[in-house]
Amino acid sequence: MRKKFIFIVLVPLVVLGAVTYFYLDSWVESGLETAGESLVGAKVEIDDLRLGLFPLRVQFERLQVANPNDRWKNLFETGRVTFAVDANQLLRNKIIIDTVEVRNVILGTKRTTDGSLPQRPDQKDAPPSFAMQLAKQVESEVRSVPIFDLEKLRKDLNLDSLLRIQNLLTIQHLDSMKHQALALSGQWKSTLADYESTRQRVMNIESNLRTIHVNELKTLDAITAAVNNVNTSYNTLREINETLTTRKNAITNDITRLTGSIGHIDDVVRADIERVKSLARLPELRLGGVTDLLFAQQLYAEAQTYLGYVDLVKRTVRKYTPKPDFERPKRFEGQDIHFPVDRAYPRLWIKTAHLSGGTDAARDPNYISVSGDISDITNNQSLTGKPISALIRGTKGNRMRLEIGASLDRRGNHPLDQYRATISGIPMGEMKIGRASFLPSRITQSDLAINAAVTVPGRTFDAQTTVSFREVRLVFEQSPRNTVERLARDVLDRVRNFDTHLRAWNTEGRMKIHFSTDLDNELYEQTKRVLGEELNRIQNEIRSKVNQKIAEKRQEVERVFEEKKQEALARIREYENLLGERLALVETKKRELEKHIEEEKAKGIDAAKKKLEDAMKGLIRKQ
Amino acid sequence: MFWLNIVSNFLKILRAGQTPVQIAGGFALGSIAGFSPHLSLQIIAVWIVILILNVNLSAAFLSFTLFGIVAFLVDPLFHLFGYYLLVDVPGIQSFWTSLYNAPLAPMTRFYNTVVLGSFVCAFLFSPIVYFGMKRFVVVYRATLGARVEQLRVYQIVSKSKIIRMYQRMRDLGE
């Protein structure tokens, strides 16, 4: 044993103990602040922390947690916070707290100092948050909403430039039709040229037939030769006729096909009209378009703010993941190997945090005072077996009421966050609506009520919000500049209460948003009534100009096609007539020959009969 | 200069003064503290033992530094050894489990591979360090010290301006 033990060991130990005693509070305070900042990503400040050792309890007078999305505001601040730590579990390196008493909880208070922290490298590579996805989607949605300024539209509408040849598919279609008609006409000409060669054969047959004079045929051989001649002519003409019919059918098919294509021109013209209308950016009169212009941008911005909070909670409350079997840690860090525990406690478990909004006297009417319970705050829900749940009620100036319920479940394979919020009596100081380009105006007075339900399973989410405006007072910043502004203003002037519904969801990897209000129908009907006619007129003008531009070309194509068609059909008819006449001639000759043969037969029988009678008579006389 | 003072004191003590047992004891205990990468509960206990027992503090500090450097170099081996003890030796799993559930024991961070590996190694090596150092002091005082002091390097270093200036400043302070 060291002789100067008291000086070497005891005195330093006493000094160490004294220093620890006096500085332990600030060390614990600083440790809690650092841990909180690493969770939230913004400054966490604790004032006047006092540590009681027997029993082990912590108390501090004020807690401020800065908003990571708005460095000059707090997410919340509290009054006195008191909690007792389970000393037995603390010796096992676990922080188990039965109840935390939190007084005077106030949301969204202003800060006097900057609440931001230097950005961490992992935040730079973080996947896009729901709020960022929503902002991106809103930007594209808002850009796609057309401005209903017909006067400006008419002024900017330059139909001549829109009706350039390259914009009109009909012109190209007609050119193609003309080329087809000319090409087919060439084919028909070569086909009809073949007819010319057969015409000579037909004429030869005719002259050959005309040399047959039936009445002059006296002998059997002459008659037989004439019959053979007529039969051969008949067969040849039938063969020519069949060939003609086949070729005529081919040409008729070509004509039918081309006629069909010409009939299809109307469809192409309609498509061209639609294309020109789209290039002219004619607005569609659709339900919700006007209300999108009026309210969507502002409400999306609000929704984005609240989705930011959802993102923040999702990032902060993480699923507990055990370490892998073997790691290669940095030097001096090593790897922690965990063993089964008799009664499993997580590293941190606050069983209940009881929030009280403080007394009426202590309440600041400018901020929201909050009371309620948050249960089972932990770093490992698999061990507690319970999700973090919260039921919080808040008031602001005895007028506004809010109730927020939340469940943050990290027990399954995929995290599941669910929120529902009901807020009523929100005094809305002033809210800008419309846009600089469409009915810029302000709601100067209104009561708002919000009903929201948000579900965030894994990386997807679905948020539905109904915002009810009550006792609305509107101020329009300038006179209506166009018809739609005037109509929207007329409708809004009469409205005192209305509801808006916003749904934003991301279930298939892409953010979708839908916005509607119960003003949609009224605004739509009013707009349709007045603007429908004007829009129809512009559309008719476009239709007529497109038709006019196309008409000349169309007529030319139709004329060329008709000429070639008639020419081909006339030639075919001519040949049909020619063949028909010759076939009739053959038929006539055939009939004459048959008649002649019958006559000759009859003559032959009579002569034989007479010879026989004469012979019979001679025989009778001899007897 | 603090470490220079430690070395200077250590060399003086090697020559005469405290017993070889005191010097070797301080050196061995300092080696246990030096091997550990963190200031855990058991290392605080080791330092208290150093302060309570009448061992040489200079030897303890010097040993703490030297073995701290050695620990940095062989850290991967400590990690492997600690992992082997915690995971691959089935016979002592129940012991680790009960220790893990006991109060205070988790605060030693025994379940960390490097903490356990280094502590067990230090504990196993400490008798060797103790007896080795004790033997070294005896030999140094008998024969080695005179030879070392005659070395040219020792004379150059001990008579250097820096060392003399430091000694004067130190004496002024006293």
Short mmCIF file of C-alpha atoms in Angstrom, two decimals, chain A residues 79 222 234 395 409 468 553 566:
data_model
loop_
_atom_site.label_atom_id
_atom_site.label_comp_id
_atom_site.label_asym_id
_atom_site.label_seq_id
_atom_site.Cartn_x
_atom_site.Cartn_y
_atom_site.Cartn_z
CA GLY A 79 -41.65 24.03 -19.76
CA ALA A 222 -69.62 -27.53 -145.63
CA TYR A 234 -67.21 -19.20 -129.40
CA THR A 395 -55.51 24.55 -28.18
CA ASP A 409 -44.79 0.83 -36.00
CA SER A 468 -63.07 23.36 -44.74
CA LYS A 553 -55.13 19.56 -102.54
CA GLN A 566 -63.30 6.83 -115.40
#
